[in-house]
Short mmCIF file of C-alpha atoms and ligand atoms in Angstrom, two decimals:
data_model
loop_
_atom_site.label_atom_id
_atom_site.label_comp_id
_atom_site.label_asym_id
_atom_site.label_seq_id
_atom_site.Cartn_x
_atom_site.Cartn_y
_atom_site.Cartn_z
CA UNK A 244 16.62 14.80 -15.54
CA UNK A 245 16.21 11.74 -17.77
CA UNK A 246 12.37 11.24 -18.87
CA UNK A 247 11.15 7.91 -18.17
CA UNK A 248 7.80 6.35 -18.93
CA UNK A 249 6.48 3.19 -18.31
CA UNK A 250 3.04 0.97 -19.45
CA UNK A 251 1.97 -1.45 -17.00
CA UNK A 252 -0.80 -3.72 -18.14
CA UNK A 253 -2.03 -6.69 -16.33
CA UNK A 254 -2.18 -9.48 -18.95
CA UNK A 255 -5.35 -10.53 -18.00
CA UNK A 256 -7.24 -9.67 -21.33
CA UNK A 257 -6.57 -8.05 -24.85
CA UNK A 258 -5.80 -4.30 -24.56
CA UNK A 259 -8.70 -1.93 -24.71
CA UNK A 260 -9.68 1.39 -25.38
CA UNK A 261 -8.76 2.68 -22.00
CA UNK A 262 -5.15 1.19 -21.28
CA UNK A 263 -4.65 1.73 -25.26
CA UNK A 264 -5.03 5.59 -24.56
CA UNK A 265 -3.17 5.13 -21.65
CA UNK A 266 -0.23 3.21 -23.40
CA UNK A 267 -0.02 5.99 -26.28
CA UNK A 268 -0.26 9.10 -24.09
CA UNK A 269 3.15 8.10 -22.06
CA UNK A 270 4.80 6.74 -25.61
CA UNK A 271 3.97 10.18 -27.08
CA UNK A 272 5.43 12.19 -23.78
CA UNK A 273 8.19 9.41 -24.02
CA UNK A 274 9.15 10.29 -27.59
CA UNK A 275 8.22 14.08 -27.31
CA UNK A 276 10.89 14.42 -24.56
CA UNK A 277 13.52 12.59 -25.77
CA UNK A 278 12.90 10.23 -23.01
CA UNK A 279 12.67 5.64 -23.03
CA UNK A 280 9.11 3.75 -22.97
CA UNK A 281 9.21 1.10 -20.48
CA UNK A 282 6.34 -2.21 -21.31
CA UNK A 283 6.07 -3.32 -17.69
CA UNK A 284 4.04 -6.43 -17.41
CA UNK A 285 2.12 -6.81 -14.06
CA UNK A 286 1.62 -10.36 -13.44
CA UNK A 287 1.48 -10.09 -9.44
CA UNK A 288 -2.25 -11.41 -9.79
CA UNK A 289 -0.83 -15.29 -10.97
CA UNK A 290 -4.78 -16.96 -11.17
CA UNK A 291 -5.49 -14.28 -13.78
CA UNK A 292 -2.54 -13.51 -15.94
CA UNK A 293 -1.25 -15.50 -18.65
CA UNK A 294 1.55 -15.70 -21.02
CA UNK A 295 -0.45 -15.73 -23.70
CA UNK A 296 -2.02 -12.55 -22.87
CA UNK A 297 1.08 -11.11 -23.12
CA UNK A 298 2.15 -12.17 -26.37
CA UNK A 299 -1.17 -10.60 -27.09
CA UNK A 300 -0.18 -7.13 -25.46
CA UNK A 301 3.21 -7.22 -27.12
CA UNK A 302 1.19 -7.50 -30.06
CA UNK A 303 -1.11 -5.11 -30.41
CA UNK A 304 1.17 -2.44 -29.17
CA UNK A 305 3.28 -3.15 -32.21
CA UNK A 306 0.27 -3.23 -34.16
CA UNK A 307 -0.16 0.07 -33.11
CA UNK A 308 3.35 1.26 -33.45
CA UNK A 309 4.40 1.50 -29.80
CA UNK A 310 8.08 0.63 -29.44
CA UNK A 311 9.47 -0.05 -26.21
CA UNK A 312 13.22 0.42 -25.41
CA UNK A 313 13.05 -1.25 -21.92
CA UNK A 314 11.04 -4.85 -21.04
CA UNK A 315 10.19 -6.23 -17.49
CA UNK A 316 7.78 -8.40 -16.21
CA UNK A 317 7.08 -8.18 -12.57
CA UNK A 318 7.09 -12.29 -11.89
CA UNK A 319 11.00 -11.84 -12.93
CA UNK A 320 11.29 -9.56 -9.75
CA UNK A 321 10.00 -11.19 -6.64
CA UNK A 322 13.36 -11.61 -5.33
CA UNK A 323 13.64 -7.79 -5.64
CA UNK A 324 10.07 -6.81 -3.40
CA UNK A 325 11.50 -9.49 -1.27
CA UNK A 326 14.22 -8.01 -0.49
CA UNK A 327 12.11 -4.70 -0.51
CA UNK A 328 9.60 -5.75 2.13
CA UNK A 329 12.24 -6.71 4.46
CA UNK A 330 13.51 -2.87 4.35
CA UNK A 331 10.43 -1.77 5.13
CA UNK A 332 9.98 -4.54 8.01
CA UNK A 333 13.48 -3.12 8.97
CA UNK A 334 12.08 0.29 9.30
CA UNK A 335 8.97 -0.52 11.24
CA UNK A 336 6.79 0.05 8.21
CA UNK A 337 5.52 -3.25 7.54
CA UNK A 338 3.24 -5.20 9.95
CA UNK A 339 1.63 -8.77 9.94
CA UNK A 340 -2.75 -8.95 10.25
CA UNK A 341 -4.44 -11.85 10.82
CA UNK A 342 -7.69 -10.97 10.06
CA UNK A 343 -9.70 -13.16 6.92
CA UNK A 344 -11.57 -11.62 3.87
CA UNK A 345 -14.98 -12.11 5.77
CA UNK A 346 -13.75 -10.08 9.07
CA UNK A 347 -12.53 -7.55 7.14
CA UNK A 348 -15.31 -7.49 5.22
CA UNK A 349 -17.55 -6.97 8.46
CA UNK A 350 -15.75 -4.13 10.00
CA UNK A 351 -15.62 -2.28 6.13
CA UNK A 352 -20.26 -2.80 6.52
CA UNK A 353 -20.06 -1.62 10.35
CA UNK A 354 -17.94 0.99 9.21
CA UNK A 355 -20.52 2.29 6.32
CA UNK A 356 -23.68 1.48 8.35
CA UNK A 357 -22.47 4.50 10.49
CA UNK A 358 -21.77 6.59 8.13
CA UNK A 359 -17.71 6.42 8.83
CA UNK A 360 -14.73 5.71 5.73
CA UNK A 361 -14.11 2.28 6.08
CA UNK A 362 -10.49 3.21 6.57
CA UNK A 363 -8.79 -0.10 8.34
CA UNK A 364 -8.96 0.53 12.13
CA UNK A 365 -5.23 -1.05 12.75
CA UNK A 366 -6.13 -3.21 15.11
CA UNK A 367 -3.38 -5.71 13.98
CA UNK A 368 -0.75 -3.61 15.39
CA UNK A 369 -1.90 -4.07 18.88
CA UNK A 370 -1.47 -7.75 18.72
CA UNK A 371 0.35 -9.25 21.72
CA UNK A 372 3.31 -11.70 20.59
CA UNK A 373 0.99 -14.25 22.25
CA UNK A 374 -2.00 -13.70 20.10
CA UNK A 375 0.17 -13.72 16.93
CA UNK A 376 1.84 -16.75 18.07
CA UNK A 377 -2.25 -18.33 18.91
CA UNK A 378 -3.34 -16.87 15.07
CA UNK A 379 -0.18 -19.19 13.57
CA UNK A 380 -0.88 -21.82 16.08
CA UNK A 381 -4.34 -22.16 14.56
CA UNK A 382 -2.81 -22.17 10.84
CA UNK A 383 -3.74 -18.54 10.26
CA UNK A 384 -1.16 -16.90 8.15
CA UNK A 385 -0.86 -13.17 7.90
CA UNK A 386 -0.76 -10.82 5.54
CA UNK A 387 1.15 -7.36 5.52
CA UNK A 388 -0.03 -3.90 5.48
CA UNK A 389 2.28 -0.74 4.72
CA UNK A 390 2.27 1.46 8.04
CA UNK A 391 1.07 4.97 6.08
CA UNK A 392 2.15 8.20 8.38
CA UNK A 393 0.48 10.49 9.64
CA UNK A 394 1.12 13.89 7.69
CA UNK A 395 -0.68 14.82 4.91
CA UNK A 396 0.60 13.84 0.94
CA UNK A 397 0.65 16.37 -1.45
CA UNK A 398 1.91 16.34 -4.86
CA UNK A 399 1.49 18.37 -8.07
CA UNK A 400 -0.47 16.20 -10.55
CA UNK A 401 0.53 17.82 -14.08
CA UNK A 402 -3.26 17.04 -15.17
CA UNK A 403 -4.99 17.94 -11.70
CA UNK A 404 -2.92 20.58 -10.15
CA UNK A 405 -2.24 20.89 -6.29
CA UNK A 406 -3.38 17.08 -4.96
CA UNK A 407 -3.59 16.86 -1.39
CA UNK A 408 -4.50 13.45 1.30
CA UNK A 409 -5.11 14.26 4.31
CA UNK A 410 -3.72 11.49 7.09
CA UNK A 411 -6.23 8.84 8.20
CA UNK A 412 -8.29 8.77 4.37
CA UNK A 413 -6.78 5.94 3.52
CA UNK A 414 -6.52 2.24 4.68
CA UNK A 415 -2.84 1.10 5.74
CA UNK A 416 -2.25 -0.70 1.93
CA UNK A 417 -1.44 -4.40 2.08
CA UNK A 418 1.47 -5.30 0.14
CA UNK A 419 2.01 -8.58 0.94
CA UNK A 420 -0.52 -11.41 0.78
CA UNK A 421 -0.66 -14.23 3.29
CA UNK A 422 1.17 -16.62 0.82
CA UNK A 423 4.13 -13.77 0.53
CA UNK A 424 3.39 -12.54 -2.69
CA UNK A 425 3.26 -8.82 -3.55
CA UNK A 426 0.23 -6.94 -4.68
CA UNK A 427 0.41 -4.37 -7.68
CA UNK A 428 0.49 -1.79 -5.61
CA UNK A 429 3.64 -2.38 -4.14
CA UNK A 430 5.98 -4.26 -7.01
CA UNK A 431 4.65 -1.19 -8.92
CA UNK A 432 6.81 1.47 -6.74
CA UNK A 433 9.46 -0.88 -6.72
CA UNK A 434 9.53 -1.53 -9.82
CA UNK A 435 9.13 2.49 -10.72
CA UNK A 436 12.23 3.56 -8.25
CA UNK A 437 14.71 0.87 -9.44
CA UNK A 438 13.66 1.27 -12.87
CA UNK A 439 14.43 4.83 -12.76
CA UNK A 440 10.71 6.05 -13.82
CA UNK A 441 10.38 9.39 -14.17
CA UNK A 442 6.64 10.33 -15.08
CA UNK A 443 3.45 7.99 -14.21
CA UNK A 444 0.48 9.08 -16.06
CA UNK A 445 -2.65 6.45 -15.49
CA UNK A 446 -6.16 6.91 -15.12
CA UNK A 447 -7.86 8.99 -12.25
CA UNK A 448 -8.60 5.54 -10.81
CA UNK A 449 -5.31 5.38 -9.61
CA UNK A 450 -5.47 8.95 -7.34
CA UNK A 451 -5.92 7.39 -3.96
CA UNK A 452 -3.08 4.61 -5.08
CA UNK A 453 -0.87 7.51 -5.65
CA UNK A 454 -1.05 8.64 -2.33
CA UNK A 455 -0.28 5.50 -0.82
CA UNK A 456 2.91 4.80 -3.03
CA UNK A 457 4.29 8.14 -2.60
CA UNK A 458 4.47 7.35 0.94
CA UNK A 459 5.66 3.32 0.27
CA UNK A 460 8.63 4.93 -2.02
CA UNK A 461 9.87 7.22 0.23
CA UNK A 462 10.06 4.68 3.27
CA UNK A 463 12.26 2.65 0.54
CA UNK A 464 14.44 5.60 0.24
CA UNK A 465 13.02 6.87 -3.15
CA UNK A 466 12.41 10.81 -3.54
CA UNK A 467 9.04 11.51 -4.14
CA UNK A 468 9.66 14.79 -6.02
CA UNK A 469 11.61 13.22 -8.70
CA UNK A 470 8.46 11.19 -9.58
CA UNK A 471 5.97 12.83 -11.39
CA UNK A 472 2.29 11.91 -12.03
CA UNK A 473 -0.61 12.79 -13.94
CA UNK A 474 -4.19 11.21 -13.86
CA UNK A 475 -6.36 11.57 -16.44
CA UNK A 476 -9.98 11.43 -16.59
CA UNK A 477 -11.13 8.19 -17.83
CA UNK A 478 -13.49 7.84 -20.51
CA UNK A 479 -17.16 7.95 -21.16
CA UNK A 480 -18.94 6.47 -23.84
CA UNK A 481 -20.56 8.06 -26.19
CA UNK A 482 -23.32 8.53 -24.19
CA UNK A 483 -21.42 9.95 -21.04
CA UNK A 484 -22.23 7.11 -19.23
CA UNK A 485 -18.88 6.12 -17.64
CA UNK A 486 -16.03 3.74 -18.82
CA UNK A 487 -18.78 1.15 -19.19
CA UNK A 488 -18.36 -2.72 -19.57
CA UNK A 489 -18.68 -2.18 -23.28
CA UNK A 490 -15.61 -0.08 -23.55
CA UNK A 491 -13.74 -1.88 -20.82
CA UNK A 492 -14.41 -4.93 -23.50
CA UNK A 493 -13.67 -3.12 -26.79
CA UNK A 494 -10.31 -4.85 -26.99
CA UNK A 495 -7.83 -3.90 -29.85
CA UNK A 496 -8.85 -7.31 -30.98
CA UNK A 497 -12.34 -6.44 -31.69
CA UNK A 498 -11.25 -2.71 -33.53
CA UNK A 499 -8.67 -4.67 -35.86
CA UNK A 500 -11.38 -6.92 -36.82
CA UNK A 501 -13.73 -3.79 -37.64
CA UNK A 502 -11.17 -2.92 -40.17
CA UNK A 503 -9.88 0.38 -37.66
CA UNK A 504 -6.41 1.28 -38.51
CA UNK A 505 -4.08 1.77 -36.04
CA UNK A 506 -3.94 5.30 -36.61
CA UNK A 507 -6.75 6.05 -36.86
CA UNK A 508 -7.03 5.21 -33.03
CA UNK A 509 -3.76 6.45 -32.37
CA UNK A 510 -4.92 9.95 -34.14
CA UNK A 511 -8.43 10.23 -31.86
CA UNK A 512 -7.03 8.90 -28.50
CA UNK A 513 -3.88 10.96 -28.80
CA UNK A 514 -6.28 14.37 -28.71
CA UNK A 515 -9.29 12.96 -26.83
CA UNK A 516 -9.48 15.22 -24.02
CA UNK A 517 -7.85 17.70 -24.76
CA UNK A 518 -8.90 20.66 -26.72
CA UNK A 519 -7.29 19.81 -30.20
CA UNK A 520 -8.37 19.66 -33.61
CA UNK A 521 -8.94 15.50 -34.00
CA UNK A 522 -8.06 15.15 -37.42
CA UNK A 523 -6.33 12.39 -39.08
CA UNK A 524 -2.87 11.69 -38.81
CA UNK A 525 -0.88 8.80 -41.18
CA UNK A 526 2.21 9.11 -39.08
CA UNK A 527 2.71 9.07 -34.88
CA UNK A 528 5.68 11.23 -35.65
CA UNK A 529 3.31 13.62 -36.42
CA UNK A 530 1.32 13.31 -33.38
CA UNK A 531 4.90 13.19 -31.16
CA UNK A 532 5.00 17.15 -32.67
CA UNK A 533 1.82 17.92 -31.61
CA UNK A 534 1.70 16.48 -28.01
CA UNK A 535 1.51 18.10 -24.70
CA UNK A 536 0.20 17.02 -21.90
CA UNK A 537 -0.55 20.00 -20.63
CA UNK A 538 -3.45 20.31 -23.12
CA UNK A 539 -5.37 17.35 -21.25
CA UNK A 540 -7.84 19.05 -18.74
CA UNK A 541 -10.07 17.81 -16.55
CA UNK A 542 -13.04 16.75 -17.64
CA UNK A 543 -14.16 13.57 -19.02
CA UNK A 544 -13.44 12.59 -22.51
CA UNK A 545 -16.32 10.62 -24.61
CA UNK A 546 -15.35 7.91 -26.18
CA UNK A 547 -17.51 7.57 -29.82
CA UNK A 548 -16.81 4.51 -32.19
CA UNK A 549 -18.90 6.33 -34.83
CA UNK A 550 -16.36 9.48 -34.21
CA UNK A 551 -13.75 6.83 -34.70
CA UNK A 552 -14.90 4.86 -37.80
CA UNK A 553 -15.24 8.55 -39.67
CA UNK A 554 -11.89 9.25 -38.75
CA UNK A 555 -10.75 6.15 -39.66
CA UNK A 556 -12.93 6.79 -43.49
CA UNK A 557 -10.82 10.28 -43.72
CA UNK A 558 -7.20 8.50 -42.62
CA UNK A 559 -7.49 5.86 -45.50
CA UNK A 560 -8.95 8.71 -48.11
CA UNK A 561 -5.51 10.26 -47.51
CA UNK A 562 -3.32 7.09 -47.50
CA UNK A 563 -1.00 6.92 -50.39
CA UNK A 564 -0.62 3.90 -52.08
CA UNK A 565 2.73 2.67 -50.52
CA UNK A 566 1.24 2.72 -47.35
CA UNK A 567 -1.01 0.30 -48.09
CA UNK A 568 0.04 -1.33 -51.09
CA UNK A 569 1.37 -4.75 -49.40
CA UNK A 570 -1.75 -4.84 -47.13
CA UNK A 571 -3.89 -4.71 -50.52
CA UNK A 572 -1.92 -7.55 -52.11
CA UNK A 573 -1.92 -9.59 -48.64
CA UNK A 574 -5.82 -8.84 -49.67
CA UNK A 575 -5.62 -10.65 -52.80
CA UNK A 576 -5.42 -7.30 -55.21
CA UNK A 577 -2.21 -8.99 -57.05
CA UNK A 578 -1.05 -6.31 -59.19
CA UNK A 579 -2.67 -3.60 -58.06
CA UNK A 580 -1.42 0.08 -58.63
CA UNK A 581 -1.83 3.51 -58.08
CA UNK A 582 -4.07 4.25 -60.18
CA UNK A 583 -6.98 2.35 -58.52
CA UNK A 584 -5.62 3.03 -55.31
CA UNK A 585 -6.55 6.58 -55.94
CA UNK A 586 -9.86 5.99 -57.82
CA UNK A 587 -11.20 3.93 -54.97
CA UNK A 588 -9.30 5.15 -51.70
CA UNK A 589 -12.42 7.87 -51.64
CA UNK A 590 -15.12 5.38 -51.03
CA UNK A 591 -13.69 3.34 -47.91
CA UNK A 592 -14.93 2.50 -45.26
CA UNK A 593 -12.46 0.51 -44.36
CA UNK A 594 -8.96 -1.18 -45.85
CA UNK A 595 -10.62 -4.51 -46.82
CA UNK A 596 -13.33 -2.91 -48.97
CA UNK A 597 -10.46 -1.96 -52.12
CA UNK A 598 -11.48 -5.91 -52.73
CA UNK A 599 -15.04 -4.93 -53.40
CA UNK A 600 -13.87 -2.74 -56.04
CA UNK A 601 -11.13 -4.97 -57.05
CA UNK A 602 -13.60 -7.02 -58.50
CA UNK A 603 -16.10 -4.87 -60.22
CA UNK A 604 -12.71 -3.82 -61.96
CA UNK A 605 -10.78 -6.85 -62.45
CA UNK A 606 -13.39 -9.58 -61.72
CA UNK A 607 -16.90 -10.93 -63.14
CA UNK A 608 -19.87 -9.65 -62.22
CA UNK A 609 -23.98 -9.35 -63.25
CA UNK A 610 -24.69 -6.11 -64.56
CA UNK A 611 -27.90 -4.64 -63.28
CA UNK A 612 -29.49 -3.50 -66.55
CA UNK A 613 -33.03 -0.92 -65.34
CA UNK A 614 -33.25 -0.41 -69.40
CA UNK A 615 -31.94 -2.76 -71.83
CA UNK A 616 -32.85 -0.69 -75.26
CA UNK A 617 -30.67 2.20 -73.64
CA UNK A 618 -28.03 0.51 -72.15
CA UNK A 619 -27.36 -0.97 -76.09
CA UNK A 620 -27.36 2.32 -77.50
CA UNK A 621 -25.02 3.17 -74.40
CA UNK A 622 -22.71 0.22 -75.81
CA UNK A 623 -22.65 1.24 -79.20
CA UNK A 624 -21.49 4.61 -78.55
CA UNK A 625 -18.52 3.47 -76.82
CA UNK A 626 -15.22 5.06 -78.01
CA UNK A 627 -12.58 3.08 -79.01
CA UNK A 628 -9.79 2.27 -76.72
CA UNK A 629 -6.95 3.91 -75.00
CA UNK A 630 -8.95 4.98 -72.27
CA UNK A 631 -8.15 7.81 -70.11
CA UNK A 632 -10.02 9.90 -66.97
CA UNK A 633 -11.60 12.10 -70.09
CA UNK A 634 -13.12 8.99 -71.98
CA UNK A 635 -16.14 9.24 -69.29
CA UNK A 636 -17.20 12.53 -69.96
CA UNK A 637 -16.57 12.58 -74.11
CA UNK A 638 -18.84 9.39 -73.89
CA UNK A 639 -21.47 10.67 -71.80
CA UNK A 640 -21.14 14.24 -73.12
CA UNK A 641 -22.34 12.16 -76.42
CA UNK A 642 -24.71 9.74 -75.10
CA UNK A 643 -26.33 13.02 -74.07
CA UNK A 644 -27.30 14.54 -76.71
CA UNK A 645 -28.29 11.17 -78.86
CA UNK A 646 -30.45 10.19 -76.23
CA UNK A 647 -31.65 13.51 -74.81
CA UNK A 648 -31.08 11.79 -71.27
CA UNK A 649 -29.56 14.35 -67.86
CA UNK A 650 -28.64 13.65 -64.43
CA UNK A 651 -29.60 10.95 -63.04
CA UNK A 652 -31.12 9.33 -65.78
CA UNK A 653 -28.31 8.94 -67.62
CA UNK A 654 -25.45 8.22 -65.38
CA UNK A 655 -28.00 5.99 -62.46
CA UNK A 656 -28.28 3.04 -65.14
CA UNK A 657 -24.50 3.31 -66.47
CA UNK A 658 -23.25 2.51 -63.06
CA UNK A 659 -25.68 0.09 -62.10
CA UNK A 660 -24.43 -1.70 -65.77
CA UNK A 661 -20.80 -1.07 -64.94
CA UNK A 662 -20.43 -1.48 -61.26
CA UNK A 663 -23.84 -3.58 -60.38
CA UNK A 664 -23.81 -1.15 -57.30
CA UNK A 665 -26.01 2.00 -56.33
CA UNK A 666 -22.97 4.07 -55.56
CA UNK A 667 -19.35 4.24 -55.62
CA UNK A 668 -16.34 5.71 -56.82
CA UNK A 669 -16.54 8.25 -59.18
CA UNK A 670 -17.06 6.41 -62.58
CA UNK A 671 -14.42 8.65 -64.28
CA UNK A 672 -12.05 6.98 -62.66
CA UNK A 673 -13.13 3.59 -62.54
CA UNK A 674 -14.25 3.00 -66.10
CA UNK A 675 -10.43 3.54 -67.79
CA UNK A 676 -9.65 0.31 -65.22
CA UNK A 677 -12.81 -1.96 -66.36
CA UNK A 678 -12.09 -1.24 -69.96
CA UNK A 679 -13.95 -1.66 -73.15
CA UNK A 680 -14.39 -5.38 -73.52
CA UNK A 681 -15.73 -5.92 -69.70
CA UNK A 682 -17.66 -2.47 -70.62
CA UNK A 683 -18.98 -3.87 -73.45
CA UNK A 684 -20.01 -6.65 -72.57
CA UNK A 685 -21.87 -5.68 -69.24
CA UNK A 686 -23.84 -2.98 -70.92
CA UNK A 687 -25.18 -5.70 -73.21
CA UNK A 688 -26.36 -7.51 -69.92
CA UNK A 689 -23.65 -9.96 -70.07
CA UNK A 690 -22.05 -11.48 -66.63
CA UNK A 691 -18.27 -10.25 -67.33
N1 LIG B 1169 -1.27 -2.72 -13.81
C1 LIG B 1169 -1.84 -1.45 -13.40
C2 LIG B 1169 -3.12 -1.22 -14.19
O1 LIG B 1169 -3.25 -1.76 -15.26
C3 LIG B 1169 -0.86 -0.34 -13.64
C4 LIG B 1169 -1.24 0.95 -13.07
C5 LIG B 1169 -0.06 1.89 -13.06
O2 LIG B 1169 0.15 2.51 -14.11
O3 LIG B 1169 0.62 1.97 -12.06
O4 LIG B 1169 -4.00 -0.52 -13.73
#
């Protein structure tokens, strides 16, 4: 069998933290099994979806290193459901309804004021010719519902097991507006039998949907056991509330510009639940080894952006400086090098902070002197240059002794003269790239 996956956003916004998971789980089982990654883009919905958005999807799934081998955009294909719905017209499994939004909307109240699913009652099929004819007459146009059978669906979801839909749980879908385009829910099997998809894993939101198009892609002739799906949970924040409006809004926009790396995301939402380790990963090679979907279960993941900004602090402690080197000169660190790379890599936050650090190195800054008498004696003792990692310790091994000063009150008021900062990396390491003259001169309280 060949293995292939698809993502199909809507490009009606930036991606976010749910269809970003949902993107990177069917890469991973893509790439895992030796199988192609299809980006499908739905624009069926024309009011909301924009080209731009796209450009923006295409982006940010490169940003996070999600190839595709295949491209299609549904607006390319409406010749294709065209051609579609007329088979299923063909085969008696496509029929017109007049009825508006508000009528509709009536019968779904009536339905739940009595306690009943509001499961459409098909009373469009029992239209005389005559009364179609009088709806048209009077400008009405219809719309098209999918004629769903009457046995029961079943398939084996590989994250929920045994999934079975009874007949009559589900409204007839429509698939065809009154204007003749087709709704998601229809280009979508289309698109996944021609396209030769061979696994669909979504969100849980997507269950009932799954019922319907199981039934829609066999009428076209499709075989419903060579598709396979698999719903996952969808996430909770941090809380447990449910996929709230905040994460529905945290857009891969809004995690770039909180200095997230991409794999840092890609390392937390490859193993959210499931129950893996999370730990950092600098390569999705190394989360292709690790992925199976079997390890997803059931229950629903929590979504934490304080879990995700600590993993993000541990991914960039491990970076190694090629990694990151042209992103810290893009930064402005021209001529920067290992060295301070791995003096300062410990104390990020995030990427864009090496600059802070850049500059108490390489740039001027105020010392903060708390005592001026031994902060002189601290610059007098100064060894001569070349500097190494054990210049540090020899000087305050020395400084000890001639000033009788431990702990904190010895090293507290060096760093605050040398950095102008309460913490930071270790001063070992940093002083070696200051040097003596900037040294020098900030221990005698001069700006430098
Ligand atoms: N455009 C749909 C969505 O974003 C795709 C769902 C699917 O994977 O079939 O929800």
């Amino acid at each position: 069998m060949t293995v292939a996956l698809r993502v199909a956003p809507s490009p009606t916004g930036r991606l976010h933290v749910g269809n970003i998971r949902t993107a990177l789980i069917n890469w991973l089982y893509a790439r895992r099994h030796g199988g192609t990654f299809l980006l499908r883009i739905d624009d069926t919905d024309e009011e909301r979806s924009t080209r731009a958005y796209e450009e923006a999807i295409k982006e940010d799934l490169a940003w996070l290193g999600l190839d595709w081998d295949r491209f299609s955009r549904q607006s390319d294909r409406l010749a294709r459901y065209a051609e579609a719905a007329q088979r299923l017209t063909a085969a008696g499994r496509l029929y017109p309804c007049y009825e508006t939004a508000e009528e509709l909307e009536l019968k779904r109240k009536t339905l739940l004021a009595r306690r009943l699913p509001p499961v459409y009652d098909r009373a469009a099929l029992k239209l005389t010719a005559e009364e179609k004819r009088r709806h048209e007459g009077a400008g009405r146009l219809p719309h098209y519902r999918f004629l769903l059978s009457d046995r029961p669906v079943e398939w084996d979801d590989l994250v929920r097991g045994p999934v079975r839909f009874e007949p009559g749980h589900l409204s007839d879908p429509v698939l065809l507006r009154a204007d003749g385009r087709p709704l998601y829910m229809f280009a979508s099997v289309v698109d996944d039998l021609e396209l030769g998809i061979s696994h669909v894993i979504r969100g849980e939101d997507h269950v009932a949907n799954t019922a319907a198009q199981i039934e829609i892609l066999a009428a076209l002739g499709g075989k419903p056991e060579e598709l396979a799906f698999a719903h996952l949970p969808l996430l909770a924040d941090a809380s447990g509330a449910g996929f709230s409006k905040r994460l529905g809004s945290l857009s891969v926009g809004d995690l770039r510009a909180s200095g997230v790396e991409p794999m840092a995301l890609n390392s937390l939402l490859a193993k959210l639940g499931t129950s893996d380790a999370i730990e950092p990963r600098q390569a999705l090679a190394e989360l292709v080894a690790e992925f199976e979907l079997a390890h997803f279960g059931r229950s629903t993941p929590k979504f934490d952006l304080d879990e995700l900004m600590r993993l993000n602090a541990r991914l960039l402690h491990a970076m190694s400086f090629e990694a990151v080197r042209e992103r810290l000169e893009r930064l402005g660190l021209r001529g920067v090098d290992r060295d301070f790379w791995e003096v300062v890599r410990g104390n990020l936050a995030r990427l864009d902070d090496a600059a802070i650090w850049w500059r108490v190195v390489h740039g001027e800054l105020a010392p903060l002197i708390e005592d001026s008498g031994f902060a002189r004696q601290a610059a007098a003792l100064l060894p001569p240059e070349p500097w190494d990692r054990a210049t540090w310790a020899a000087w305050t091994e020395h400084l000890k002794v001639v000033t009788q000063r431990s702990g904190k009150a010895l090293f507290h008021p060096l760093r605050l003269a040398l950095t102008a900062r309460e913490r930071g990396p270790e001063l070992a390491g940093l002083l070696p790239l200051i040097g003596r003259a900037r040294a020098l001169a900030r221990l005698n309280g001069e700006a430098a």
